[in-house]
Coordinates of C-alpha atoms in Angstrom, one line a residue:
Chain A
X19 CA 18.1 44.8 -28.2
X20 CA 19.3 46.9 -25.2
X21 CA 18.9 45.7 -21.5
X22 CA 15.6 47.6 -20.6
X23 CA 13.9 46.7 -24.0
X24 CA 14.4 42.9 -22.9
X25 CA 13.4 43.6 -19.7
X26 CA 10.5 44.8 -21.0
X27 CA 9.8 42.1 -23.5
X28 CA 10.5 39.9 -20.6
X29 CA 8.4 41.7 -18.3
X30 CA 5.4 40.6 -20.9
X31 CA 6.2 37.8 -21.9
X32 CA 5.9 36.7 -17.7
X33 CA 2.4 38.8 -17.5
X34 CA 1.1 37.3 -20.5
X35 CA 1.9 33.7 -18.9
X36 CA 0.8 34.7 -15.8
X37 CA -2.4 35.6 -17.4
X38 CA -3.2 32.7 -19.3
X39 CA -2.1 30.4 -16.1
X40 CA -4.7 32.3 -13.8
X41 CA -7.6 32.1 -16.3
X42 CA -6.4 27.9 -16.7
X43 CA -6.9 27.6 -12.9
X44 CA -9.7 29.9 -12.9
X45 CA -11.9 29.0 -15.2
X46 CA -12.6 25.7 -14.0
X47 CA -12.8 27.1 -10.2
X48 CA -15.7 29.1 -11.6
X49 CA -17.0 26.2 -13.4
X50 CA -17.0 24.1 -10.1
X51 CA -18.4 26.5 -7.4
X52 CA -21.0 28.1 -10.1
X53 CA -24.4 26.8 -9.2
X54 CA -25.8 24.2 -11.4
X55 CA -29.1 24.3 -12.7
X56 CA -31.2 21.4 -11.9
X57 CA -33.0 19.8 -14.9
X58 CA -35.6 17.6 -13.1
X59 CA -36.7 20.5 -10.8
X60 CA -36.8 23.2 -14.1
X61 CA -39.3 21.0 -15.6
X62 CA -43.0 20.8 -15.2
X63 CA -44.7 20.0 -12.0
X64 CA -48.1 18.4 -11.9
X65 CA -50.6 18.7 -8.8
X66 CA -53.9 16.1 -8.6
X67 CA -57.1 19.5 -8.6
X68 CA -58.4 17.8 -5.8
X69 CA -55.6 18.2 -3.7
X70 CA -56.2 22.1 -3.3
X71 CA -59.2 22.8 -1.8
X72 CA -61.0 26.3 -2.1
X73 CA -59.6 29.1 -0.1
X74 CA -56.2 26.8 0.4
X75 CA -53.0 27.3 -0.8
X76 CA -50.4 24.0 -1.5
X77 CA -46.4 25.2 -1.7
X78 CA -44.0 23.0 -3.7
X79 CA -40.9 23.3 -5.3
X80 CA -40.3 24.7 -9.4
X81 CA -37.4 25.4 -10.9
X82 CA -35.3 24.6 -8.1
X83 CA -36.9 27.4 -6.4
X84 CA -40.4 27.8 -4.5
X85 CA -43.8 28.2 -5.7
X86 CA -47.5 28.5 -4.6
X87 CA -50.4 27.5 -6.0
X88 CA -54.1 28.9 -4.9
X89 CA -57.2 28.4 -4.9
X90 CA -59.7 31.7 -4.3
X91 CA -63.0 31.3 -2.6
X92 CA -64.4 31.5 -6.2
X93 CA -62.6 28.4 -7.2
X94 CA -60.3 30.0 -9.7
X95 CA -56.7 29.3 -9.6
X96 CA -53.4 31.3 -9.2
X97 CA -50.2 30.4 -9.2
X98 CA -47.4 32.4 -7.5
X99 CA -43.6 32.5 -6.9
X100 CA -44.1 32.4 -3.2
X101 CA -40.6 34.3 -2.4
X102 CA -40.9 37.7 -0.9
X103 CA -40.1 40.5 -3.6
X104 CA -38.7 42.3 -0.8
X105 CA -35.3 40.0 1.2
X106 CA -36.3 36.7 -1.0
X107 CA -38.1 34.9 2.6
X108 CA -40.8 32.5 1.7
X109 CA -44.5 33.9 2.0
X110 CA -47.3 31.8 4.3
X111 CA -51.0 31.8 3.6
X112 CA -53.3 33.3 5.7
X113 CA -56.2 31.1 5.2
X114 CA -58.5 33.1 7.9
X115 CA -57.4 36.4 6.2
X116 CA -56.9 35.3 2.5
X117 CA -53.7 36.9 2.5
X118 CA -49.9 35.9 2.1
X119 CA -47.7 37.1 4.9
X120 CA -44.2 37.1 4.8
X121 CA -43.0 36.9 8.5
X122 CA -39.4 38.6 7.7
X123 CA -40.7 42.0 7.9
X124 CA -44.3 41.8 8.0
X125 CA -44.6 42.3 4.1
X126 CA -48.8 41.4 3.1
X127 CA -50.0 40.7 -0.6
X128 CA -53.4 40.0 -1.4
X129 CA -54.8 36.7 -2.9
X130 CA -53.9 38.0 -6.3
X131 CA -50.5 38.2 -5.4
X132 CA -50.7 42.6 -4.8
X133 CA -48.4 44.4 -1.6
X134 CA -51.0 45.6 0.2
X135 CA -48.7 46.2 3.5
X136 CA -45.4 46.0 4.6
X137 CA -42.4 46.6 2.9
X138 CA -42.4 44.4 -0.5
X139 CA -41.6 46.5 -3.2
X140 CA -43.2 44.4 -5.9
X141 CA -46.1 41.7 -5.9
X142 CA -45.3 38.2 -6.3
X143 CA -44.5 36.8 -9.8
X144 CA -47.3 35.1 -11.5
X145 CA -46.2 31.0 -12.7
X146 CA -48.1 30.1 -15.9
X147 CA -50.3 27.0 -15.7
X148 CA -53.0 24.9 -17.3
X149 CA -55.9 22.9 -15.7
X150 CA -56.4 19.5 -18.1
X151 CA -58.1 16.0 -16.9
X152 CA -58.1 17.0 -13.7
X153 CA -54.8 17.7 -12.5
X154 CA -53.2 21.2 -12.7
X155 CA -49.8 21.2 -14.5
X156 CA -47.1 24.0 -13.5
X157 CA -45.0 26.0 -16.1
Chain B
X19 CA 3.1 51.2 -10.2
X20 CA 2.9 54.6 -8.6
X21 CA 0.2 53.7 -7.3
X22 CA 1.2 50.3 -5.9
X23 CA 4.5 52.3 -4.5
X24 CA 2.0 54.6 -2.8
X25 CA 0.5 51.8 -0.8
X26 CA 3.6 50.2 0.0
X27 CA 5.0 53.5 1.6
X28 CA 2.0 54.0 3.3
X29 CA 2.3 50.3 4.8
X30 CA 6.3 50.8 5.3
X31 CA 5.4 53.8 7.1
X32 CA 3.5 51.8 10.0
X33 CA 4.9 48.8 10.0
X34 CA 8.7 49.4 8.9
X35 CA 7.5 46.8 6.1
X36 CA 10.6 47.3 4.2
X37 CA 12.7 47.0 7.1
X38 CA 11.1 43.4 7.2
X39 CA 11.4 42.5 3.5
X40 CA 15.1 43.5 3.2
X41 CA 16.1 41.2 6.1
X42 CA 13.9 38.3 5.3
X43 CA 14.7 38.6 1.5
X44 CA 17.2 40.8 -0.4
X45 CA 18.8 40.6 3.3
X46 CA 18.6 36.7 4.0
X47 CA 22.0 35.0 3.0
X48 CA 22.1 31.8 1.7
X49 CA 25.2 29.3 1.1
X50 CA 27.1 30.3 -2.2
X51 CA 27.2 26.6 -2.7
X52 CA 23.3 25.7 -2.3
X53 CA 21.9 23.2 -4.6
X54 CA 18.3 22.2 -6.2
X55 CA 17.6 20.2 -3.5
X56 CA 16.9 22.8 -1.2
X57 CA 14.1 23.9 -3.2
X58 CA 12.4 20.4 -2.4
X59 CA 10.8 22.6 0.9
X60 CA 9.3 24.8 -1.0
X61 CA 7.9 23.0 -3.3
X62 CA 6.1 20.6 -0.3
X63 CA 4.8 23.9 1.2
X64 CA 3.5 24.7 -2.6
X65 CA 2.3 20.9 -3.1
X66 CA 0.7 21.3 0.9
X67 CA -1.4 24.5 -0.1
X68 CA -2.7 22.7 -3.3
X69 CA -4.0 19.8 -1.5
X70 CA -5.3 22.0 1.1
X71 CA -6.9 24.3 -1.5
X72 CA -8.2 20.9 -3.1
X73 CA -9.6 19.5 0.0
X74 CA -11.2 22.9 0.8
X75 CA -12.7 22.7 -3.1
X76 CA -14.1 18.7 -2.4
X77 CA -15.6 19.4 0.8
X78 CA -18.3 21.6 -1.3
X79 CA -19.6 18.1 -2.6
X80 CA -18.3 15.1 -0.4
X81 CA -20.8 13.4 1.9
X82 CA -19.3 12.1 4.9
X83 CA -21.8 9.2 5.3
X84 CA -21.4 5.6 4.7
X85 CA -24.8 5.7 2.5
X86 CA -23.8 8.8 0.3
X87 CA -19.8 8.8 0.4
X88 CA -19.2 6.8 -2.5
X89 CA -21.9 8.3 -4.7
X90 CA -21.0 11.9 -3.5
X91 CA -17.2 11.2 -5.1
X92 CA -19.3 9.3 -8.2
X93 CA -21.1 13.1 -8.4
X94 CA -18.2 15.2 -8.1
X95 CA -16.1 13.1 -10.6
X96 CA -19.3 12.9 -13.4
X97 CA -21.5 15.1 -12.4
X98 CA -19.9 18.3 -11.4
X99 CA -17.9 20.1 -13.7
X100 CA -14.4 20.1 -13.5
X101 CA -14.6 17.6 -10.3
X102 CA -12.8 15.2 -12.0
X103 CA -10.0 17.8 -11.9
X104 CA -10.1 18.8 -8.7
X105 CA -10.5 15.5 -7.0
X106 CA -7.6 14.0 -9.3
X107 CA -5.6 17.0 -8.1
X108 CA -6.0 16.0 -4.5
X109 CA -5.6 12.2 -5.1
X110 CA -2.4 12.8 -7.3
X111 CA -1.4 15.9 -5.5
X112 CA -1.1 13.6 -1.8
X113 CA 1.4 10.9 -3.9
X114 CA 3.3 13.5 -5.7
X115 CA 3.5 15.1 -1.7
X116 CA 4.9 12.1 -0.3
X117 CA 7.3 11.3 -3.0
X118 CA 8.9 14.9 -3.0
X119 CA 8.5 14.3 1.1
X120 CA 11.2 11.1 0.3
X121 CA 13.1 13.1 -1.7
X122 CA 13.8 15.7 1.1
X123 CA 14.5 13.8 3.6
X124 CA 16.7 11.8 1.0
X125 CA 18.5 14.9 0.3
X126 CA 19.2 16.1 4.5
X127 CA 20.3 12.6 5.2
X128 CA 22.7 12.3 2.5
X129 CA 24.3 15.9 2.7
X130 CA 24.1 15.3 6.8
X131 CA 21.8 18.5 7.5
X132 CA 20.6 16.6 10.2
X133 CA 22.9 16.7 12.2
X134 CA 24.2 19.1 15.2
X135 CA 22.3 21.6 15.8
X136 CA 19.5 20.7 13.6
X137 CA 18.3 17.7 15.7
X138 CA 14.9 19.3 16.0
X139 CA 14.7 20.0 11.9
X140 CA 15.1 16.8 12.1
X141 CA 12.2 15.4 14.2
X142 CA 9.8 18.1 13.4
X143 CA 10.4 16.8 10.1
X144 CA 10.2 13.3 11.0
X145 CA 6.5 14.0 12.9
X146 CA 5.6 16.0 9.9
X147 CA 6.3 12.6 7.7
X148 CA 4.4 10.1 10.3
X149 CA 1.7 13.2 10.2
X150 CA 1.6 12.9 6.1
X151 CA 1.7 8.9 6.3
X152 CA -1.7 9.4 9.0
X153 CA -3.3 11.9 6.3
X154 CA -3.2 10.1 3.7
X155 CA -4.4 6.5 5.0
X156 CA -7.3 8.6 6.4
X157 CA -8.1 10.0 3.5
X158 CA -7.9 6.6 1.5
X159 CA -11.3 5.5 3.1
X160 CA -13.1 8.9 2.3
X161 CA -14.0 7.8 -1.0
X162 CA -15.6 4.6 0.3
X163 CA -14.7 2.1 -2.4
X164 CA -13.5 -1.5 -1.6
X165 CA -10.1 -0.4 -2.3
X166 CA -10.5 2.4 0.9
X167 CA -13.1 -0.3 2.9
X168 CA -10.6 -3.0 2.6
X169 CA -7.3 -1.3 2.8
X170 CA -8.2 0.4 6.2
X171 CA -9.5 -3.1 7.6
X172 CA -5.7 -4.6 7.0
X173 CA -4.7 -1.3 8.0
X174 CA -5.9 -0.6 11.4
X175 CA -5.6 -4.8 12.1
X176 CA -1.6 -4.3 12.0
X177 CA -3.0 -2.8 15.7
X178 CA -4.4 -6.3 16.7
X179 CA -0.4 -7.3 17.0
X180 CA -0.1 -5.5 20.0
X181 CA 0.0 -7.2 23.7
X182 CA -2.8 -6.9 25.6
X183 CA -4.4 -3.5 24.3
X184 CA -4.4 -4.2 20.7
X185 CA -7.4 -5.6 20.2
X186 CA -9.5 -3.0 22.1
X187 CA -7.2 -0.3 20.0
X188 CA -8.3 -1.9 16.6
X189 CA -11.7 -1.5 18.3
X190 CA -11.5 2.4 19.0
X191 CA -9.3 3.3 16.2
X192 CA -12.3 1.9 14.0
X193 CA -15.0 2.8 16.1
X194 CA -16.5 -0.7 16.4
X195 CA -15.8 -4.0 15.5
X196 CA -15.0 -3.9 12.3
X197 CA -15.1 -1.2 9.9
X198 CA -18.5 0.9 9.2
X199 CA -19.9 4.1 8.9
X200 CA -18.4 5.1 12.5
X201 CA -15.1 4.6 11.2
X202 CA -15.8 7.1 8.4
X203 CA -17.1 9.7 10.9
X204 CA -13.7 9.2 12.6
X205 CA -11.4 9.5 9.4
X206 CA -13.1 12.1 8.7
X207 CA -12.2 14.4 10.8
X208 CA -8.8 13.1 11.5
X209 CA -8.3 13.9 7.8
X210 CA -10.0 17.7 7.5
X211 CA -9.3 18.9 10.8
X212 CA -7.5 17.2 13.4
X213 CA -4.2 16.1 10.8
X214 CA -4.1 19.4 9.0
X215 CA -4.0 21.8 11.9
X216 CA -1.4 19.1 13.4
X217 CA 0.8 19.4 9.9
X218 CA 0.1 23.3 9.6
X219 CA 1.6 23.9 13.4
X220 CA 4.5 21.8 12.9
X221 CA 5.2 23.5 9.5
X222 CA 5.4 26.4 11.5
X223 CA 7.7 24.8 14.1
X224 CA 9.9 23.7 11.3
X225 CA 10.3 26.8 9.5
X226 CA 10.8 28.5 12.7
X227 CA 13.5 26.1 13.3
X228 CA 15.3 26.8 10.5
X229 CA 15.3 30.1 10.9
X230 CA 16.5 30.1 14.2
X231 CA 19.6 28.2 13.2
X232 CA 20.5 29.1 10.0
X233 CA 20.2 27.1 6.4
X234 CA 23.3 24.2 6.5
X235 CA 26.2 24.7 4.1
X236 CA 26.3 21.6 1.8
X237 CA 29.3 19.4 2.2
X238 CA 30.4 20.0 -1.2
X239 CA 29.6 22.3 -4.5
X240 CA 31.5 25.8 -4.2
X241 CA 33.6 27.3 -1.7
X242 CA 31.9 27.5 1.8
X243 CA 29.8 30.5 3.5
X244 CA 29.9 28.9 6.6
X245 CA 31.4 31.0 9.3
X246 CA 32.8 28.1 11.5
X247 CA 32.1 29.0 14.3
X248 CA 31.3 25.9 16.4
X249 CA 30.8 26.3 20.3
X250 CA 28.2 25.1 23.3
X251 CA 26.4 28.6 23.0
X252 CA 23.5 29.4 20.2
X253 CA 24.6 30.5 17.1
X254 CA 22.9 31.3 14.4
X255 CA 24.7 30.2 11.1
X256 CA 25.2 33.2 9.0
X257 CA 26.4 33.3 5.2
X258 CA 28.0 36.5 4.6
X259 CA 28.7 36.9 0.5
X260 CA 26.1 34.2 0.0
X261 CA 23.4 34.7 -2.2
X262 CA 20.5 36.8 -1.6
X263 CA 16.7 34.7 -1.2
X264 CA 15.2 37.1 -3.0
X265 CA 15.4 37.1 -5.8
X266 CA 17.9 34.5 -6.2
X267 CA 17.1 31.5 -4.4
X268 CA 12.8 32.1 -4.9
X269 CA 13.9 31.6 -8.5
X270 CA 15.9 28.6 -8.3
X271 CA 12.6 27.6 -5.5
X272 CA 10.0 28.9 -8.4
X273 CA 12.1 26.4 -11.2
X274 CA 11.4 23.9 -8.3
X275 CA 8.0 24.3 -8.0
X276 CA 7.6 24.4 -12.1
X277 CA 9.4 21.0 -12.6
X278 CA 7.2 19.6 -10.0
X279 CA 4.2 20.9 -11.6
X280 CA 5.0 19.7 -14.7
X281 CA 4.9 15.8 -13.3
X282 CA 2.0 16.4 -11.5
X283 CA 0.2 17.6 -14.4
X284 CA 1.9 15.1 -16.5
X285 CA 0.3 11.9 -14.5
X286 CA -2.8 13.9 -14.0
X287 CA -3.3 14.4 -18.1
X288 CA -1.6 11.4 -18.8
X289 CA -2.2 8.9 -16.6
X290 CA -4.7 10.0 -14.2
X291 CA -5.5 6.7 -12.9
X292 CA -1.5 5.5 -11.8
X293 CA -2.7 5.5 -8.3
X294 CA -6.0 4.1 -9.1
X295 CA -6.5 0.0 -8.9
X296 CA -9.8 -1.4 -10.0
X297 CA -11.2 -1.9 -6.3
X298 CA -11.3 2.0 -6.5
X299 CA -14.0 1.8 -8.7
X300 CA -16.2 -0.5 -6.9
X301 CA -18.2 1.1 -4.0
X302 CA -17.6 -0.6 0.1
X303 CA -19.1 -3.7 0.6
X304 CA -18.9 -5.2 4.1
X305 CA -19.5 -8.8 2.8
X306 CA -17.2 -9.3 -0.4
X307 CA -13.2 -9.0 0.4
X308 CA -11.7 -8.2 -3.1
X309 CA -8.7 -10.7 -3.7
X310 CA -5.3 -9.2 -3.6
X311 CA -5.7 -5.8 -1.5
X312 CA -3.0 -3.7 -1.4
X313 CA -2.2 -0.3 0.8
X314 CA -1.0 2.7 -1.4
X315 CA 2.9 2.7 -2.9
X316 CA 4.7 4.1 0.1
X317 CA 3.4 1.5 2.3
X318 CA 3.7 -1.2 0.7
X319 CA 7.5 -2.1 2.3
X320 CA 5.6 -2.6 5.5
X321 CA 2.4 -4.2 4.3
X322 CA 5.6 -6.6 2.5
X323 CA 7.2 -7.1 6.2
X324 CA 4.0 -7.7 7.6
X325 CA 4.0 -10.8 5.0
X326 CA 7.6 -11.9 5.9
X327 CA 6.8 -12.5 9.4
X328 CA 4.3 -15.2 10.4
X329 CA 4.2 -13.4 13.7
X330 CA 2.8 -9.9 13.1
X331 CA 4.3 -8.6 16.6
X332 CA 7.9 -8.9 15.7
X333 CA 6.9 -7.6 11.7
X334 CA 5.1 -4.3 13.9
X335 CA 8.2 -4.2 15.7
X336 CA 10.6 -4.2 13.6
X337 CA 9.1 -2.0 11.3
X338 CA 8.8 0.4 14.8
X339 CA 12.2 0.4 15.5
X340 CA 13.6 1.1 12.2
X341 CA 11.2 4.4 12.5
X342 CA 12.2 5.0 15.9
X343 CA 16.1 5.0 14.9
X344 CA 15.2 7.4 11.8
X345 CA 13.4 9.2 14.5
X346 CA 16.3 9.7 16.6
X347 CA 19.2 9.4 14.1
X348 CA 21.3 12.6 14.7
X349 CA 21.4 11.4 18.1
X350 CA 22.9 8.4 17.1
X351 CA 25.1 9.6 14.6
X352 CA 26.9 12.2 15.8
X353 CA 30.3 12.8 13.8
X354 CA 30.7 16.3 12.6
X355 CA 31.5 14.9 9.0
X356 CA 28.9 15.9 6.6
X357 CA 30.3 14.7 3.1
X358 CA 28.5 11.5 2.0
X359 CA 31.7 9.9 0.4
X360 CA 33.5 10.6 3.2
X361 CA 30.7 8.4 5.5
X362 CA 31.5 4.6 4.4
X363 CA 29.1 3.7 7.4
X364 CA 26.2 6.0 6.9
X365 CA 26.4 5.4 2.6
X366 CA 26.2 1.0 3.0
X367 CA 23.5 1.2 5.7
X368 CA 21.6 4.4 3.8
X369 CA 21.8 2.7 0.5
X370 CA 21.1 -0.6 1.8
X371 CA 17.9 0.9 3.7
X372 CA 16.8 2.2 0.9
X373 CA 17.5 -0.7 -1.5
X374 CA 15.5 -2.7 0.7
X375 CA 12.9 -0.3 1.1
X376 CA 12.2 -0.2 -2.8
X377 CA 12.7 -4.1 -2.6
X378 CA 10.2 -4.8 -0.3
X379 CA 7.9 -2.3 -2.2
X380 CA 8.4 -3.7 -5.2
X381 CA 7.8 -7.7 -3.8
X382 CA 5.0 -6.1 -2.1
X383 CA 3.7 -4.8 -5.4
X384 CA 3.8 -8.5 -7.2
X385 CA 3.0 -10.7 -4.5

């Protein structure tokens, strides 16, 4: 083997190790600063009925994230993702206007979750739920 | 790599860069006659960086409060994955650090690179070494075990020893009266701020130390580089027909680094838990003392000397001016003969330092 075919061969040989030494370190790097998902928060989240009242609205957290749940001047209930479609800001209730304002940038949905102002470029994603034995259970 | 000598002529252009990189490498002489332990700098810089990259990595998950500190470290070395990893790597990584630390200053008192004109080497160095000795007993209470509650209480109550102000020093090095969460705070952030920054700016002083005069010819190996030179004025000690530092010397420095990494790795796969006793495992209580507490390896000659002496003062003492003469040794010793063999003097009262150093360690270790 001449002198630039080992060098070559070499040269490989080095990148190859170097490779296999970054993805060693790496990989567990990754593994440590990659957020971890949180099992007791993923589950399901259970709210008494009588704690929301017609025309109120009670946050909490689901699925390590933030959620809404609503209760229309009808009585029927809603549940929402109650982070803005448009920078990810959590949404308040307007009880006086039966609206959900995020105060980022003025963004408005409707009691069904709809933009009906502001910049939001979707409306806010529904939660599945289930009303049983009086207490209203969440995903 | 056209591409890659595109950017570089485009930096050279600017800056001169390759101006810079053939004086400070393919440029930068060494002695023909350097050794492997020369390479034990390096590798603390490379062993510095991993603990600071650790540290960095732990401070993602560790809780500096008396409530959550233990559980935080429970959570990063269960819960988290890979913790166990990273916080072994820090907690074998700072003994590994001080061992190779030994070794170095091992290896420039017994080839005499301490002396004239590298005095200041010489106590930068020596600062750097109390500095590491500081960082690491802070760092042993972070975890908030009994082994960290209980070491730091003998510890910082060496201080009581001292006329007059020692008691009102154990009081404000702890932070109260004995040991608690204020402690913690304090340790805290001599450990991830005040220490580090202190080590990092001295690192710099040393390096530029050694810059300024020169890397010392070893007393023995291969014919010397030295140009002998010897006068009041500066000089900077050249090595003309040495060997290059690029790439050279960062090989034989890389083959440093490598042999280093494989201990470290070794004890980390191996034996993760050398450095570990039991008490490690058992979070701080204030109200049980575990039997038989002992400080970490390298301190175990003084927590031995503290033992000896039934008076603490002259055990502190003693133990103070055997640092201060380290401290100020090329003062001291100021012959211009750098061969070990030819030092009778130095080699019986180095060896027998040492061989009572690793005696008192080890009857510290048993008793």
């Amino acid at each position: 083997m001449d002198n630039s075919g080992r060098r070559t061969f070499l040269g490989i040989c080095l990148a190859g190790l170097g490779a296999l030494t970054a993805a060693a370190v790496g990989w567990p790097l990754f593994r440590y600063l990659a957020p971890r998902t949180n099992k007791e928060s993923a589950g399901k989240v259970v709210i008494p009925e009588a704690e929301v009242k017609a025309g109120e609205a009670k946050f909490f957290e689901y699925a390590g994230s933030s959620a809404v749940l609503l209760r229309k001047q009808d009585g029927s209930l809603i549940a929402f993702s109650a982070i803005c479609t448009h920078l990810g800001c959590i949404v308040q209730w307007e009880k006086d206007k039966q609206d959900f304002l995020c105060p980022c940038h003025g963004g408005h949905y409707n009691s069904d979750g709809a933009v009906t102002a502001g910049p939001p470029p979707k409306p806010l994603p529904r939660i599945p739920f289930s009303v049983a034995g009086g207490n209203i259970t969440v995903g | 790599m056209r591409v890659l000598n595109k950017i570089v002529d485009w930096i050279d252009q600017r800056i001169g860069a390759r101006e810079i990189l053939k004086k400070e490498l393919t440029g930068y002489l060494l002695p023909r006659n350097i050794n492997a332990w020369y390479s034990l700098g390096s590798i603390l810089l490379f062993a510095f960086a991993l603990q600071v990259l650790s540290g960095i990595l732990l401070l993602i998950y560790y809780v500096p409060d008396a409530d959550k500190a233990f559980k935080s470290v429970s959570y990063i070395m269960n819960e988290v994955p890979y913790g166990w990893l990273i916080r072994m790597c820090h907690a074998v990584g700072s003994n590994m650090m001080v061992l190779a630390l030994l070794l170095h200053m091992l290896s420039v008192l017994f080839m005499g690179s301490y002396k004239r004109p590298r005095e200041l080497n010489w106590l930068t160095g020596f600062i750097l070494f109390s500095m590491i000795q500081g960082i690491s007993l802070t760092g042993y209470l972070l975890p908030w075990s009994q082994l960290s509650f209980w070491a730091t209480t003998v510890a910082t109550n060496s201080a009581n020893a001292i006329p007059v102000v020692g008691p009102y020093l154990v009081e404000f090095l702890r932070g109260g009266v004995l040991v608690g969460p204020p402690t913690l705070g304090r340790f805290f952030a001599l450990h991830v701020a005040v220490i580090p920054a202190g080590i990092a700016a001295l690192i710099g002083a040393h390096l530029f130390l050694l810059k300024r005069t020169g890397v010392s010819t070893p007393p023995f190996g291969k014919k010397n580089t030295e140009s002998q030179l010897q006068s009041d004025v500066y000089h900077h000690e050249d090595h003309p027909g040495g060997i290059p530092f690029f790439p050279d010397f960062a090989l034989e420095d890389l083959r440093g680094i490598a042999i280093y990494m494989a201990c470290f790795l070794a004890v980390l796969f191996f034996d993760p838990y050398l450095f570990f006793p039991k008490d490690a495992f058992i979070p701080a209580n204030a109200f049980v003392t575990p039997a038989h507490i002992k400080p970490e390896w390298y301190f175990l000659a003084n927590y031995q000397t503290l033992k000896i002496f039934p008076n603490e003062l002259i055990g502190l003492s003693l133990q103070g001016a055997a640092m201060t003469f380290l401290a100020l040794l090329p003062f001291v010793d100021r012959g211009r003969e750098r061969h070990p063999l030819k030092r009778p003097l130095f080699m019986a009262c180095s060896v027998g330092g040492l061989l009572l150093w690793i005696g008192l360690s080890i009857w510290g270790h048993f008793s």
